[in-house]
């Protein structure tokens, strides 16, 4: 009798635990409508970084810029494109979260884990800036450009007037070029407007570069970060 009762109790507890796990797994994943997929994950030109390449690291203010701009979320979420994401914009897959994600993601991550993922994710942006820019950059300039590439993708950066201005060392004209990249999906996003200003502040940090305004008659149309400059 004692064994039978014990077995019934244990069986009941197991059912309750399994039911709780099922409910946990079935909880809907939040959709974040203003969280844009980082451009580097959408980059058709993205490839493996050649073995032996030593990447220039981004200094702490640059890491903070990207962290603040991306925002941290400890739990899985679907971004504006409906892609499964976590942490500081770390793309898990180009599809909605469906419960097939790795256990460490399903249980959530810490901010430290999120930062580690972010720094790894930024490697392609670092490499892209190092490959595309032919002039010496300050720590702030490098960090600002890495954040920019992380956001818009290396393909868009490589074809941009912004890059041409940097390589021509026309640094006073760079802020106006940053400010053009504020659209996504055909509309202006306040988050992109704010991000561009942060990048400008970092780019000009510690320099005497003036913030030149566009010359009279000069047209600088807004650019969609998903289409790039050549499509405008």
mmCIF file of C-alpha atoms in Angstrom:
data_model
loop_
_atom_site.group_PDB
_atom_site.id
_atom_site.type_symbol
_atom_site.label_atom_id
_atom_site.label_comp_id
_atom_site.label_asym_id
_atom_site.label_seq_id
_atom_site.Cartn_x
_atom_site.Cartn_y
_atom_site.Cartn_z
ATOM 1 C CA UNK A 1 0.000 0.000 0.000
ATOM 2 C CA UNK A 2 2.789 2.439 0.949
ATOM 3 C CA UNK A 3 4.628 1.780 -2.318
ATOM 4 C CA UNK A 4 1.431 2.291 -4.325
ATOM 5 C CA UNK A 5 0.720 5.625 -2.638
ATOM 6 C CA UNK A 6 4.317 6.752 -3.157
ATOM 7 C CA UNK A 7 4.111 5.809 -6.831
ATOM 8 C CA UNK A 8 0.871 7.770 -7.247
ATOM 9 C CA UNK A 9 2.412 10.859 -5.584
ATOM 10 C CA UNK A 10 5.550 10.689 -7.711
ATOM 11 C CA UNK A 11 3.493 10.227 -10.879
ATOM 12 C CA UNK A 12 1.330 13.222 -9.983
ATOM 13 C CA UNK A 13 4.379 15.392 -9.336
ATOM 14 C CA UNK A 14 5.896 14.380 -12.675
ATOM 15 C CA UNK A 15 2.677 15.264 -14.511
ATOM 16 C CA UNK A 16 2.600 18.660 -12.815
ATOM 17 C CA UNK A 17 6.249 19.325 -13.710
ATOM 18 C CA UNK A 18 5.741 18.296 -17.320
ATOM 19 C CA UNK A 19 2.622 20.410 -17.534
ATOM 20 C CA UNK A 20 4.532 23.399 -16.167
ATOM 21 C CA UNK A 21 7.335 22.902 -18.692
ATOM 22 C CA UNK A 22 4.842 22.643 -21.521
ATOM 23 C CA UNK A 23 3.151 25.866 -20.441
ATOM 24 C CA UNK A 24 6.544 27.568 -20.206
ATOM 25 C CA UNK A 25 7.494 26.452 -23.710
ATOM 26 C CA UNK A 26 4.126 27.557 -25.076
ATOM 27 C CA UNK A 27 4.425 31.091 -23.730
ATOM 28 C CA UNK A 28 4.362 33.500 -26.685
ATOM 29 C CA UNK A 29 7.650 35.158 -27.620
ATOM 30 C CA UNK A 30 7.401 38.937 -27.622
ATOM 31 C CA UNK A 31 7.422 40.830 -30.904
ATOM 32 C CA UNK A 32 9.566 44.004 -30.690
ATOM 33 C CA UNK A 33 8.342 46.215 -33.514
ATOM 34 C CA UNK A 34 11.102 48.818 -33.178
ATOM 35 C CA UNK A 35 14.025 46.360 -32.988
ATOM 36 C CA UNK A 36 15.770 46.320 -36.360
ATOM 37 C CA UNK A 37 17.887 43.358 -37.446
ATOM 38 C CA UNK A 38 21.571 44.424 -37.436
ATOM 39 C CA UNK A 39 22.641 44.904 -41.055
ATOM 40 C CA UNK A 40 25.652 42.622 -40.750
ATOM 41 C CA UNK A 41 23.328 39.626 -40.399
ATOM 42 C CA UNK A 42 21.576 40.544 -43.647
ATOM 43 C CA UNK A 43 24.812 41.202 -45.526
ATOM 44 C CA UNK A 44 25.073 39.187 -48.724
ATOM 45 C CA UNK A 45 28.809 39.926 -48.793
ATOM 46 C CA UNK A 46 29.405 38.506 -45.332
ATOM 47 C CA UNK A 47 31.977 35.737 -45.283
ATOM 48 C CA UNK A 48 34.434 34.101 -42.945
ATOM 49 C CA UNK A 49 37.198 36.377 -41.721
ATOM 50 C CA UNK A 50 40.495 35.077 -43.114
ATOM 51 C CA UNK A 51 42.512 33.055 -40.652
ATOM 52 C CA UNK A 52 45.320 34.957 -38.967
ATOM 53 C CA UNK A 53 43.754 38.409 -39.377
ATOM 54 C CA UNK A 54 44.226 40.500 -36.245
ATOM 55 C CA UNK A 55 41.179 42.668 -35.753
ATOM 56 C CA UNK A 56 41.456 46.140 -34.279
ATOM 57 C CA UNK A 57 39.341 46.146 -31.150
ATOM 58 C CA UNK A 58 36.662 48.744 -30.457
ATOM 59 C CA UNK A 59 37.366 50.798 -27.350
ATOM 60 C CA UNK A 60 34.834 50.801 -24.471
ATOM 61 C CA UNK A 61 32.872 53.939 -25.492
ATOM 62 C CA UNK A 62 32.281 52.325 -28.873
ATOM 63 C CA UNK A 63 30.998 49.108 -27.314
ATOM 64 C CA UNK A 64 28.693 51.181 -25.124
ATOM 65 C CA UNK A 65 27.376 53.050 -28.166
ATOM 66 C CA UNK A 66 26.356 49.798 -29.840
ATOM 67 C CA UNK A 67 24.928 48.371 -26.620
ATOM 68 C CA UNK A 68 22.781 51.437 -25.983
ATOM 69 C CA UNK A 69 21.635 51.621 -29.595
ATOM 70 C CA UNK A 70 20.700 47.928 -29.791
ATOM 71 C CA UNK A 71 19.247 47.648 -26.304
ATOM 72 C CA UNK A 72 19.519 44.496 -24.193
ATOM 73 C CA UNK A 73 16.818 41.853 -23.893
ATOM 74 C CA UNK A 74 17.534 38.787 -21.786
ATOM 75 C CA UNK A 75 14.719 36.717 -23.294
ATOM 76 C CA UNK A 76 14.065 35.534 -26.821
ATOM 77 C CA UNK A 77 12.105 37.949 -28.983
ATOM 78 C CA UNK A 78 11.070 38.385 -32.595
ATOM 79 C CA UNK A 79 12.429 41.609 -34.073
ATOM 80 C CA UNK A 80 10.690 43.941 -36.530
ATOM 81 C CA UNK A 81 11.429 41.539 -39.396
ATOM 82 C CA UNK A 82 10.027 38.595 -37.418
ATOM 83 C CA UNK A 83 13.491 37.104 -36.817
ATOM 84 C CA UNK A 84 14.331 35.226 -33.623
ATOM 85 C CA UNK A 85 16.767 37.337 -31.602
ATOM 86 C CA UNK A 86 18.200 37.768 -28.108
ATOM 87 C CA UNK A 87 20.592 40.009 -26.159
ATOM 88 C CA UNK A 88 22.021 43.023 -28.002
ATOM 89 C CA UNK A 89 20.475 42.230 -31.384
ATOM 90 C CA UNK A 90 22.060 38.770 -31.647
ATOM 91 C CA UNK A 91 20.275 37.043 -34.532
ATOM 92 C CA UNK A 92 19.521 33.391 -33.838
ATOM 93 C CA UNK A 93 17.751 32.638 -37.113
ATOM 94 C CA UNK A 94 15.944 34.392 -39.953
ATOM 95 C CA UNK A 95 12.607 33.010 -38.785
ATOM 96 C CA UNK A 96 10.338 33.428 -35.802
ATOM 97 C CA UNK A 97 11.205 31.780 -32.488
ATOM 98 C CA UNK A 98 9.438 28.424 -32.413
ATOM 99 C CA UNK A 99 10.845 26.526 -29.455
ATOM 100 C CA UNK A 100 13.638 24.810 -31.389
ATOM 101 C CA UNK A 101 16.270 27.287 -30.154
ATOM 102 C CA UNK A 102 19.244 26.141 -28.103
ATOM 103 C CA UNK A 103 18.482 25.512 -24.407
ATOM 104 C CA UNK A 104 20.844 28.301 -23.297
ATOM 105 C CA UNK A 105 18.805 30.787 -25.304
ATOM 106 C CA UNK A 106 15.403 29.442 -24.263
ATOM 107 C CA UNK A 107 16.307 29.896 -20.607
ATOM 108 C CA UNK A 108 17.524 33.475 -21.171
ATOM 109 C CA UNK A 109 20.964 35.095 -20.957
ATOM 110 C CA UNK A 110 22.731 37.589 -18.697
ATOM 111 C CA UNK A 111 23.963 41.009 -19.789
ATOM 112 C CA UNK A 112 27.537 39.716 -19.620
ATOM 113 C CA UNK A 113 26.652 36.855 -21.945
ATOM 114 C CA UNK A 114 24.897 39.335 -24.195
ATOM 115 C CA UNK A 115 27.976 41.559 -24.341
ATOM 116 C CA UNK A 116 30.175 38.581 -25.189
ATOM 117 C CA UNK A 117 27.865 37.673 -28.074
ATOM 118 C CA UNK A 118 27.794 41.295 -29.233
ATOM 119 C CA UNK A 119 31.582 41.650 -29.323
ATOM 120 C CA UNK A 120 31.793 38.449 -31.371
ATOM 121 C CA UNK A 121 29.016 39.642 -33.684
ATOM 122 C CA UNK A 122 30.889 42.906 -34.254
ATOM 123 C CA UNK A 123 33.919 41.108 -35.706
ATOM 124 C CA UNK A 124 32.614 41.281 -39.283
ATOM 125 C CA UNK A 125 31.944 45.015 -38.889
ATOM 126 C CA UNK A 126 35.490 45.532 -37.564
ATOM 127 C CA UNK A 127 36.975 43.584 -40.456
ATOM 128 C CA UNK A 128 34.844 45.460 -42.980
ATOM 129 C CA UNK A 129 35.983 48.860 -41.710
ATOM 130 C CA UNK A 130 39.617 47.752 -41.665
ATOM 131 C CA UNK A 131 39.312 46.536 -45.266
ATOM 132 C CA UNK A 132 37.390 49.501 -46.676
ATOM 133 C CA UNK A 133 39.069 52.462 -44.951
ATOM 134 C CA UNK A 134 42.458 53.435 -46.329
ATOM 135 C CA UNK A 135 43.327 56.272 -43.938
ATOM 136 C CA UNK A 136 44.285 56.365 -40.283
ATOM 137 C CA UNK A 137 41.371 56.579 -37.885
ATOM 138 C CA UNK A 138 41.135 57.743 -34.297
ATOM 139 C CA UNK A 139 39.627 55.386 -31.745
ATOM 140 C CA UNK A 140 36.359 57.321 -31.933
ATOM 141 C CA UNK A 141 36.242 57.379 -35.721
ATOM 142 C CA UNK A 142 36.902 53.658 -35.913
ATOM 143 C CA UNK A 143 34.285 52.843 -33.273
ATOM 144 C CA UNK A 144 31.671 55.054 -34.932
ATOM 145 C CA UNK A 145 32.216 53.378 -38.299
ATOM 146 C CA UNK A 146 32.102 49.890 -36.784
ATOM 147 C CA UNK A 147 28.755 50.694 -35.187
ATOM 148 C CA UNK A 148 27.529 52.128 -38.490
ATOM 149 C CA UNK A 149 28.520 48.981 -40.403
ATOM 150 C CA UNK A 150 26.999 46.774 -37.695
ATOM 151 C CA UNK A 151 23.729 48.626 -38.258
ATOM 152 C CA UNK A 152 23.608 49.057 -42.063
ATOM 153 C CA UNK A 153 25.856 46.236 -43.294
ATOM 154 C CA UNK A 154 29.224 46.215 -45.021
ATOM 155 C CA UNK A 155 27.782 46.108 -48.532
ATOM 156 C CA UNK A 156 25.975 49.416 -48.001
ATOM 157 C CA UNK A 157 29.032 50.932 -46.331
ATOM 158 C CA UNK A 158 31.358 49.950 -49.166
ATOM 159 C CA UNK A 159 29.172 51.752 -51.711
ATOM 160 C CA UNK A 160 28.488 54.818 -49.583
ATOM 161 C CA UNK A 161 29.447 58.453 -50.048
ATOM 162 C CA UNK A 162 30.244 58.379 -46.338
ATOM 163 C CA UNK A 163 33.132 55.983 -46.980
ATOM 164 C CA UNK A 164 34.364 58.133 -49.865
ATOM 165 C CA UNK A 165 34.424 61.179 -47.591
ATOM 166 C CA UNK A 166 36.335 59.250 -44.926
ATOM 167 C CA UNK A 167 38.950 57.982 -47.359
ATOM 168 C CA UNK A 168 39.308 61.455 -48.877
ATOM 169 C CA UNK A 169 39.863 62.714 -45.313
ATOM 170 C CA UNK A 170 36.991 65.145 -45.760
ATOM 171 C CA UNK A 171 36.055 64.498 -42.166
ATOM 172 C CA UNK A 172 34.057 67.710 -41.713
ATOM 173 C CA UNK A 173 31.574 66.402 -44.303
ATOM 174 C CA UNK A 174 31.169 62.997 -42.679
ATOM 175 C CA UNK A 175 28.505 64.026 -40.106
ATOM 176 C CA UNK A 176 26.126 65.110 -42.883
ATOM 177 C CA UNK A 177 26.585 61.691 -44.503
ATOM 178 C CA UNK A 178 25.869 59.853 -41.252
ATOM 179 C CA UNK A 179 22.604 61.786 -40.911
ATOM 180 C CA UNK A 180 21.304 60.485 -44.224
ATOM 181 C CA UNK A 181 20.966 56.886 -43.024
ATOM 182 C CA UNK A 182 17.768 57.215 -41.002
ATOM 183 C CA UNK A 183 15.175 55.223 -42.926
ATOM 184 C CA UNK A 184 14.213 51.548 -42.781
ATOM 185 C CA UNK A 185 11.361 50.014 -44.697
ATOM 186 C CA UNK A 186 10.632 53.373 -46.296
ATOM 187 C CA UNK A 187 10.079 55.358 -43.104
ATOM 188 C CA UNK A 188 12.218 57.452 -40.779
ATOM 189 C CA UNK A 189 13.011 55.728 -37.479
ATOM 190 C CA UNK A 190 13.743 57.907 -34.457
ATOM 191 C CA UNK A 191 16.066 55.207 -33.166
ATOM 192 C CA UNK A 192 18.203 55.582 -36.288
ATOM 193 C CA UNK A 193 18.191 59.375 -36.002
ATOM 194 C CA UNK A 194 19.457 59.083 -32.418
ATOM 195 C CA UNK A 195 22.003 56.412 -33.337
ATOM 196 C CA UNK A 196 23.493 58.558 -36.106
ATOM 197 C CA UNK A 197 23.960 61.478 -33.695
ATOM 198 C CA UNK A 198 25.743 59.202 -31.242
ATOM 199 C CA UNK A 199 28.026 58.001 -34.029
ATOM 200 C CA UNK A 200 28.778 61.593 -35.014
ATOM 201 C CA UNK A 201 29.660 62.495 -31.424
ATOM 202 C CA UNK A 202 32.058 59.563 -31.257
ATOM 203 C CA UNK A 203 33.519 60.269 -34.699
ATOM 204 C CA UNK A 204 34.340 63.851 -33.720
ATOM 205 C CA UNK A 205 35.473 63.026 -30.172
ATOM 206 C CA UNK A 206 38.834 64.586 -29.342
ATOM 207 C CA UNK A 207 39.136 66.324 -32.724
ATOM 208 C CA UNK A 208 38.746 69.908 -33.901
ATOM 209 C CA UNK A 209 36.667 68.847 -36.899
ATOM 210 C CA UNK A 210 33.789 71.307 -37.476
ATOM 211 C CA UNK A 211 30.239 70.086 -38.050
ATOM 212 C CA UNK A 212 29.716 71.534 -41.510
ATOM 213 C CA UNK A 213 26.163 72.090 -42.706
ATOM 214 C CA UNK A 214 25.219 71.087 -46.281
ATOM 215 C CA UNK A 215 26.086 73.785 -48.785
ATOM 216 C CA UNK A 216 23.293 75.837 -50.349
ATOM 217 C CA UNK A 217 21.612 73.850 -53.112
ATOM 218 C CA UNK A 218 23.271 70.606 -52.050
ATOM 219 C CA UNK A 219 20.745 67.782 -51.858
ATOM 220 C CA UNK A 220 21.389 65.033 -49.342
ATOM 221 C CA UNK A 221 18.369 62.739 -49.514
ATOM 222 C CA UNK A 222 17.658 60.276 -46.733
ATOM 223 C CA UNK A 223 18.873 56.709 -47.243
ATOM 224 C CA UNK A 224 17.094 53.486 -46.335
ATOM 225 C CA UNK A 225 19.475 51.190 -44.450
ATOM 226 C CA UNK A 226 17.822 48.187 -46.073
ATOM 227 C CA UNK A 227 18.281 49.466 -49.639
ATOM 228 C CA UNK A 228 21.537 51.407 -49.521
ATOM 229 C CA UNK A 229 22.651 54.500 -51.312
ATOM 230 C CA UNK A 230 22.757 53.122 -54.861
ATOM 231 C CA UNK A 231 19.012 52.506 -54.764
ATOM 232 C CA UNK A 232 18.161 56.113 -53.948
#
